[in-house]
Short mmCIF file of N, CA, C and O in Angstrom, two decimals:
data_model
loop_
_atom_site.label_atom_id
_atom_site.label_comp_id
_atom_site.label_asym_id
_atom_site.label_seq_id
_atom_site.Cartn_x
_atom_site.Cartn_y
_atom_site.Cartn_z
N MET D 1 -57.27 -16.08 25.52
CA MET D 1 -57.94 -17.06 24.68
C MET D 1 -59.07 -16.35 23.93
O MET D 1 -59.73 -15.47 24.46
N ALA D 2 -59.29 -16.76 22.75
CA ALA D 2 -60.33 -16.16 21.91
C ALA D 2 -61.72 -16.42 22.48
O ALA D 2 -61.89 -17.19 23.43
N ASP D 3 -62.71 -15.81 21.89
CA ASP D 3 -64.09 -15.95 22.35
C ASP D 3 -64.69 -17.25 21.81
O ASP D 3 -65.29 -17.27 20.74
N TYR D 4 -64.54 -18.33 22.57
CA TYR D 4 -65.04 -19.62 22.14
C TYR D 4 -66.46 -19.90 22.61
O TYR D 4 -67.01 -20.94 22.29
N ARG D 5 -67.08 -19.00 23.38
CA ARG D 5 -68.48 -19.10 23.77
C ARG D 5 -69.16 -17.77 23.51
O ARG D 5 -69.51 -17.02 24.41
N PRO D 6 -69.36 -17.42 22.22
CA PRO D 6 -69.96 -16.12 21.91
C PRO D 6 -71.37 -15.97 22.50
O PRO D 6 -71.79 -14.85 22.80
N ASP D 7 -72.09 -17.07 22.68
CA ASP D 7 -73.42 -16.99 23.28
C ASP D 7 -73.35 -16.49 24.71
O ASP D 7 -74.10 -15.61 25.12
N VAL D 8 -72.42 -17.02 25.48
CA VAL D 8 -72.24 -16.59 26.87
C VAL D 8 -71.71 -15.16 26.90
O VAL D 8 -72.20 -14.32 27.66
N THR D 9 -70.73 -14.87 26.05
CA THR D 9 -70.15 -13.54 26.01
C THR D 9 -71.21 -12.48 25.73
O THR D 9 -71.29 -11.46 26.44
N GLU D 10 -72.05 -12.71 24.74
CA GLU D 10 -73.09 -11.75 24.38
C GLU D 10 -74.05 -11.51 25.54
O GLU D 10 -74.40 -10.37 25.85
N ALA D 11 -74.46 -12.58 26.21
CA ALA D 11 -75.39 -12.45 27.33
C ALA D 11 -74.76 -11.70 28.50
O ALA D 11 -75.40 -10.84 29.12
N LEU D 12 -73.52 -12.02 28.83
CA LEU D 12 -72.88 -11.36 29.97
C LEU D 12 -72.59 -9.89 29.67
O LEU D 12 -72.75 -9.04 30.56
N LEU D 13 -72.22 -9.57 28.45
CA LEU D 13 -72.03 -8.17 28.10
C LEU D 13 -73.34 -7.42 28.22
O LEU D 13 -73.38 -6.28 28.71
N ALA D 14 -74.45 -8.04 27.82
CA ALA D 14 -75.77 -7.42 27.94
C ALA D 14 -76.15 -7.22 29.42
O ALA D 14 -76.91 -6.32 29.75
N ALA D 15 -75.60 -8.05 30.29
CA ALA D 15 -75.88 -7.95 31.73
C ALA D 15 -74.94 -6.97 32.43
O ALA D 15 -74.97 -6.84 33.65
N GLY D 16 -74.10 -6.30 31.65
CA GLY D 16 -73.23 -5.29 32.23
C GLY D 16 -71.82 -5.72 32.55
O GLY D 16 -71.04 -4.97 33.13
N TRP D 17 -71.45 -6.95 32.19
CA TRP D 17 -70.08 -7.39 32.38
C TRP D 17 -69.18 -6.67 31.39
O TRP D 17 -69.65 -6.19 30.36
N THR D 18 -67.90 -6.61 31.69
CA THR D 18 -66.96 -5.91 30.81
C THR D 18 -65.81 -6.82 30.43
O THR D 18 -65.46 -7.75 31.15
N ARG D 19 -65.24 -6.53 29.27
CA ARG D 19 -64.08 -7.28 28.79
C ARG D 19 -62.84 -6.86 29.60
O ARG D 19 -62.75 -5.72 30.04
N THR D 20 -61.91 -7.79 29.75
CA THR D 20 -60.63 -7.47 30.39
C THR D 20 -59.56 -7.45 29.31
O THR D 20 -59.84 -7.64 28.13
N ALA D 21 -58.33 -7.25 29.73
CA ALA D 21 -57.21 -7.24 28.78
C ALA D 21 -56.94 -8.62 28.19
O ALA D 21 -56.35 -8.74 27.13
N LEU D 22 -57.38 -9.67 28.87
CA LEU D 22 -57.19 -11.03 28.37
C LEU D 22 -58.29 -11.35 27.39
O LEU D 22 -59.48 -11.18 27.68
N ALA D 23 -57.92 -11.84 26.22
CA ALA D 23 -58.90 -12.16 25.18
C ALA D 23 -59.93 -13.16 25.67
O ALA D 23 -59.58 -14.19 26.25
N GLY D 24 -61.22 -12.84 25.47
CA GLY D 24 -62.29 -13.76 25.83
C GLY D 24 -62.75 -13.67 27.27
O GLY D 24 -63.74 -14.29 27.65
N GLU D 25 -62.05 -12.91 28.10
CA GLU D 25 -62.36 -12.85 29.52
C GLU D 25 -63.29 -11.68 29.82
O GLU D 25 -63.11 -10.59 29.30
N LEU D 26 -64.28 -11.95 30.68
CA LEU D 26 -65.23 -10.92 31.12
C LEU D 26 -65.20 -10.82 32.63
O LEU D 26 -64.89 -11.80 33.32
N ARG D 27 -65.58 -9.65 33.14
CA ARG D 27 -65.54 -9.45 34.59
C ARG D 27 -66.73 -8.61 35.05
O ARG D 27 -67.21 -7.74 34.34
N ASN D 28 -67.16 -8.90 36.28
CA ASN D 28 -68.15 -8.10 36.98
C ASN D 28 -67.67 -8.02 38.42
O ASN D 28 -67.80 -8.99 39.18
N GLY D 29 -67.09 -6.90 38.81
CA GLY D 29 -66.50 -6.78 40.14
C GLY D 29 -65.34 -7.75 40.29
O GLY D 29 -64.46 -7.81 39.45
N ASP D 30 -65.36 -8.54 41.35
CA ASP D 30 -64.30 -9.52 41.60
C ASP D 30 -64.53 -10.84 40.88
O ASP D 30 -63.71 -11.74 40.95
N ILE D 31 -65.67 -10.99 40.22
CA ILE D 31 -66.02 -12.25 39.56
C ILE D 31 -65.65 -12.17 38.08
O ILE D 31 -65.95 -11.19 37.40
N GLY D 32 -65.04 -13.21 37.58
CA GLY D 32 -64.67 -13.28 36.17
C GLY D 32 -65.17 -14.57 35.54
O GLY D 32 -65.43 -15.55 36.23
N TRP D 33 -65.30 -14.54 34.24
CA TRP D 33 -65.65 -15.73 33.46
C TRP D 33 -64.75 -15.74 32.24
O TRP D 33 -64.44 -14.69 31.68
N ARG D 34 -64.32 -16.92 31.84
CA ARG D 34 -63.49 -17.02 30.64
C ARG D 34 -63.55 -18.42 30.07
O ARG D 34 -63.72 -19.40 30.79
N PRO D 35 -63.42 -18.53 28.74
CA PRO D 35 -63.28 -19.85 28.13
C PRO D 35 -61.92 -20.42 28.53
O PRO D 35 -60.96 -19.67 28.68
N THR D 36 -61.87 -21.71 28.72
CA THR D 36 -60.61 -22.35 29.14
C THR D 36 -60.04 -23.27 28.08
O THR D 36 -58.90 -23.68 28.19
N THR D 37 -60.84 -23.63 27.08
CA THR D 37 -60.36 -24.47 25.98
C THR D 37 -60.96 -23.98 24.67
O THR D 37 -61.99 -23.31 24.66
N GLN D 38 -60.34 -24.36 23.58
CA GLN D 38 -60.86 -23.99 22.27
C GLN D 38 -62.19 -24.67 21.97
O GLN D 38 -62.97 -24.18 21.17
N SER D 39 -62.47 -25.79 22.65
CA SER D 39 -63.74 -26.47 22.40
C SER D 39 -64.90 -25.78 23.10
O SER D 39 -66.06 -26.10 22.86
N GLY D 40 -64.62 -24.79 23.97
CA GLY D 40 -65.69 -24.03 24.60
C GLY D 40 -65.89 -24.29 26.08
O GLY D 40 -66.82 -23.76 26.68
N ASP D 41 -65.04 -25.11 26.71
CA ASP D 41 -65.10 -25.25 28.15
C ASP D 41 -64.84 -23.87 28.75
O ASP D 41 -64.16 -23.04 28.14
N SER D 42 -65.39 -23.61 29.94
CA SER D 42 -65.21 -22.30 30.54
C SER D 42 -65.22 -22.40 32.06
O SER D 42 -65.52 -23.46 32.62
N ALA D 43 -64.91 -21.29 32.72
CA ALA D 43 -64.85 -21.29 34.18
C ALA D 43 -65.23 -19.91 34.72
O ALA D 43 -65.01 -18.89 34.08
N ILE D 44 -65.79 -19.93 35.93
CA ILE D 44 -66.04 -18.72 36.70
C ILE D 44 -64.98 -18.71 37.79
O ILE D 44 -64.68 -19.73 38.39
N TRP D 45 -64.44 -17.53 38.06
CA TRP D 45 -63.42 -17.42 39.09
C TRP D 45 -63.58 -16.13 39.87
O TRP D 45 -64.21 -15.19 39.41
N GLU D 46 -63.05 -16.14 41.08
CA GLU D 46 -63.01 -14.95 41.93
C GLU D 46 -61.55 -14.73 42.30
O GLU D 46 -60.95 -15.58 42.96
N ARG D 47 -61.02 -13.62 41.84
CA ARG D 47 -59.59 -13.32 41.96
C ARG D 47 -58.79 -14.48 41.35
O ARG D 47 -58.72 -14.57 40.15
N VAL D 48 -58.22 -15.36 42.15
CA VAL D 48 -57.43 -16.48 41.59
C VAL D 48 -58.08 -17.83 41.85
O VAL D 48 -57.55 -18.85 41.43
N ALA D 49 -59.19 -17.88 42.55
CA ALA D 49 -59.84 -19.15 42.89
C ALA D 49 -60.97 -19.48 41.91
O ALA D 49 -61.81 -18.65 41.64
N CYS D 50 -60.96 -20.69 41.42
CA CYS D 50 -62.02 -21.15 40.52
C CYS D 50 -63.28 -21.43 41.34
O CYS D 50 -63.22 -22.09 42.37
N ILE D 51 -64.41 -20.93 40.86
CA ILE D 51 -65.69 -21.15 41.52
C ILE D 51 -66.42 -22.33 40.87
O ILE D 51 -66.97 -23.18 41.56
N ALA D 52 -66.43 -22.36 39.54
CA ALA D 52 -67.15 -23.42 38.82
C ALA D 52 -66.55 -23.57 37.43
O ALA D 52 -66.05 -22.61 36.84
N GLU D 53 -66.62 -24.81 36.92
CA GLU D 53 -66.17 -25.08 35.57
C GLU D 53 -67.32 -25.68 34.77
O GLU D 53 -68.16 -26.38 35.33
N PHE D 54 -67.36 -25.39 33.48
CA PHE D 54 -68.44 -25.86 32.62
C PHE D 54 -67.87 -26.50 31.37
O PHE D 54 -66.95 -25.97 30.76
N ARG D 55 -68.44 -27.61 30.98
CA ARG D 55 -68.08 -28.25 29.72
C ARG D 55 -68.66 -27.42 28.57
O ARG D 55 -69.63 -26.69 28.73
N ALA D 56 -68.11 -27.60 27.40
CA ALA D 56 -68.54 -26.83 26.22
C ALA D 56 -70.02 -27.05 25.91
O ALA D 56 -70.68 -26.13 25.42
N LEU D 57 -70.55 -28.22 26.16
CA LEU D 57 -71.94 -28.51 25.84
C LEU D 57 -72.93 -28.03 26.91
O LEU D 57 -74.13 -28.18 26.75
N CYS D 58 -72.42 -27.42 27.97
CA CYS D 58 -73.30 -26.90 29.00
C CYS D 58 -74.15 -25.78 28.39
O CYS D 58 -73.63 -24.88 27.73
N PRO D 59 -75.46 -25.81 28.58
CA PRO D 59 -76.33 -24.79 27.99
C PRO D 59 -75.96 -23.37 28.43
O PRO D 59 -75.57 -23.16 29.58
N VAL D 60 -76.10 -22.44 27.53
CA VAL D 60 -75.76 -21.05 27.81
C VAL D 60 -76.53 -20.54 29.02
O VAL D 60 -75.99 -19.79 29.84
N ILE D 61 -77.77 -20.94 29.17
CA ILE D 61 -78.58 -20.43 30.29
C ILE D 61 -78.00 -20.87 31.64
O ILE D 61 -78.04 -20.12 32.60
N VAL D 62 -77.41 -22.05 31.70
CA VAL D 62 -76.80 -22.53 32.94
C VAL D 62 -75.54 -21.73 33.26
O VAL D 62 -75.35 -21.28 34.41
N VAL D 63 -74.70 -21.53 32.27
CA VAL D 63 -73.45 -20.79 32.49
C VAL D 63 -73.76 -19.35 32.89
O VAL D 63 -73.20 -18.84 33.86
N VAL D 64 -74.66 -18.71 32.18
CA VAL D 64 -74.98 -17.31 32.47
C VAL D 64 -75.66 -17.19 33.83
O VAL D 64 -75.35 -16.28 34.61
N ALA D 65 -76.58 -18.08 34.15
CA ALA D 65 -77.24 -18.03 35.46
C ALA D 65 -76.21 -18.16 36.59
O ALA D 65 -76.27 -17.44 37.59
N ALA D 66 -75.25 -19.06 36.43
CA ALA D 66 -74.21 -19.23 37.44
C ALA D 66 -73.33 -17.98 37.55
O ALA D 66 -72.97 -17.57 38.66
N CYS D 67 -73.02 -17.38 36.42
CA CYS D 67 -72.21 -16.15 36.44
C CYS D 67 -72.95 -15.02 37.15
O CYS D 67 -72.37 -14.31 37.98
N LEU D 68 -74.21 -14.84 36.81
CA LEU D 68 -75.00 -13.78 37.45
C LEU D 68 -75.11 -14.02 38.95
O LEU D 68 -74.96 -13.08 39.74
N ALA D 69 -75.34 -15.27 39.36
CA ALA D 69 -75.45 -15.59 40.77
C ALA D 69 -74.12 -15.33 41.49
O ALA D 69 -74.10 -14.75 42.59
N ALA D 70 -73.02 -15.72 40.88
CA ALA D 70 -71.70 -15.53 41.50
C ALA D 70 -71.40 -14.05 41.68
O ALA D 70 -70.76 -13.65 42.66
N ALA D 71 -71.87 -13.23 40.76
CA ALA D 71 -71.62 -11.78 40.82
C ALA D 71 -72.67 -11.06 41.67
O ALA D 71 -72.59 -9.84 41.83
N GLY D 72 -73.66 -11.79 42.19
CA GLY D 72 -74.69 -11.18 43.01
C GLY D 72 -75.69 -10.35 42.23
O GLY D 72 -76.35 -9.48 42.78
N GLN D 73 -75.80 -10.63 40.94
CA GLN D 73 -76.78 -9.90 40.12
C GLN D 73 -78.15 -10.55 40.29
O GLN D 73 -78.26 -11.77 40.45
N PRO D 74 -79.22 -9.76 40.24
CA PRO D 74 -80.57 -10.31 40.42
C PRO D 74 -80.92 -11.36 39.37
O PRO D 74 -80.53 -11.24 38.19
N ALA D 75 -81.64 -12.36 39.78
CA ALA D 75 -82.05 -13.43 38.87
C ALA D 75 -82.88 -12.90 37.72
O ALA D 75 -82.87 -13.47 36.63
N GLU D 76 -83.59 -11.80 37.92
CA GLU D 76 -84.42 -11.23 36.87
C GLU D 76 -83.59 -10.84 35.65
O GLU D 76 -84.09 -10.78 34.54
N ARG D 77 -82.31 -10.58 35.85
CA ARG D 77 -81.43 -10.20 34.74
C ARG D 77 -81.34 -11.32 33.71
O ARG D 77 -81.13 -11.06 32.54
N LEU D 78 -81.50 -12.56 34.13
CA LEU D 78 -81.38 -13.69 33.21
C LEU D 78 -82.37 -13.57 32.07
O LEU D 78 -82.02 -13.74 30.91
N ALA D 79 -83.62 -13.24 32.37
CA ALA D 79 -84.64 -13.10 31.33
C ALA D 79 -84.37 -11.90 30.44
O ALA D 79 -84.83 -11.87 29.31
N GLU D 80 -83.61 -10.93 30.93
CA GLU D 80 -83.30 -9.76 30.13
C GLU D 80 -82.18 -10.03 29.12
O GLU D 80 -82.12 -9.38 28.09
N VAL D 81 -81.29 -10.98 29.44
CA VAL D 81 -80.12 -11.18 28.58
C VAL D 81 -80.15 -12.46 27.76
O VAL D 81 -79.35 -12.62 26.85
N ILE D 82 -81.06 -13.37 28.07
CA ILE D 82 -81.22 -14.59 27.29
C ILE D 82 -82.68 -14.72 26.92
O ILE D 82 -83.56 -14.69 27.79
N PRO D 83 -82.98 -14.88 25.63
CA PRO D 83 -84.38 -15.05 25.25
C PRO D 83 -84.93 -16.36 25.81
O PRO D 83 -84.39 -17.42 25.52
N LEU D 84 -85.90 -16.25 26.64
CA LEU D 84 -86.53 -17.45 27.24
C LEU D 84 -87.86 -17.69 26.53
O LEU D 84 -88.72 -16.82 26.54
N HIS D 85 -87.99 -18.83 25.94
CA HIS D 85 -89.19 -19.17 25.19
C HIS D 85 -89.87 -20.37 25.87
O HIS D 85 -89.21 -21.38 26.08
N PRO D 86 -91.15 -20.27 26.18
CA PRO D 86 -91.82 -21.44 26.75
C PRO D 86 -91.90 -22.57 25.74
O PRO D 86 -91.99 -22.34 24.54
N THR D 87 -91.78 -23.78 26.24
CA THR D 87 -91.89 -24.93 25.36
C THR D 87 -93.33 -25.39 25.30
O THR D 87 -94.06 -25.32 26.29
N ALA D 88 -93.74 -25.81 24.16
CA ALA D 88 -95.15 -26.24 24.00
C ALA D 88 -95.29 -27.71 24.24
O ALA D 88 -94.40 -28.47 24.19
#
């Protein structure tokens, strides 16, 4: 499937995830993430088991945070790969 969540893709690649042979799919160790629909729904999986699913409108920070947590990456990585701006 094509890259229907470029925001998530960009952040995960910045966090060290790599593309697989399947279009739109990224992996970090045994954990993978991929868009599941053209509207931007996506899922995190481990080998063949789904860990979590996200609707297209789910904020990028939520999807990326869940991916990093599933892969055992430090939470500090989130601030490195997604611009976090304080709200006034």
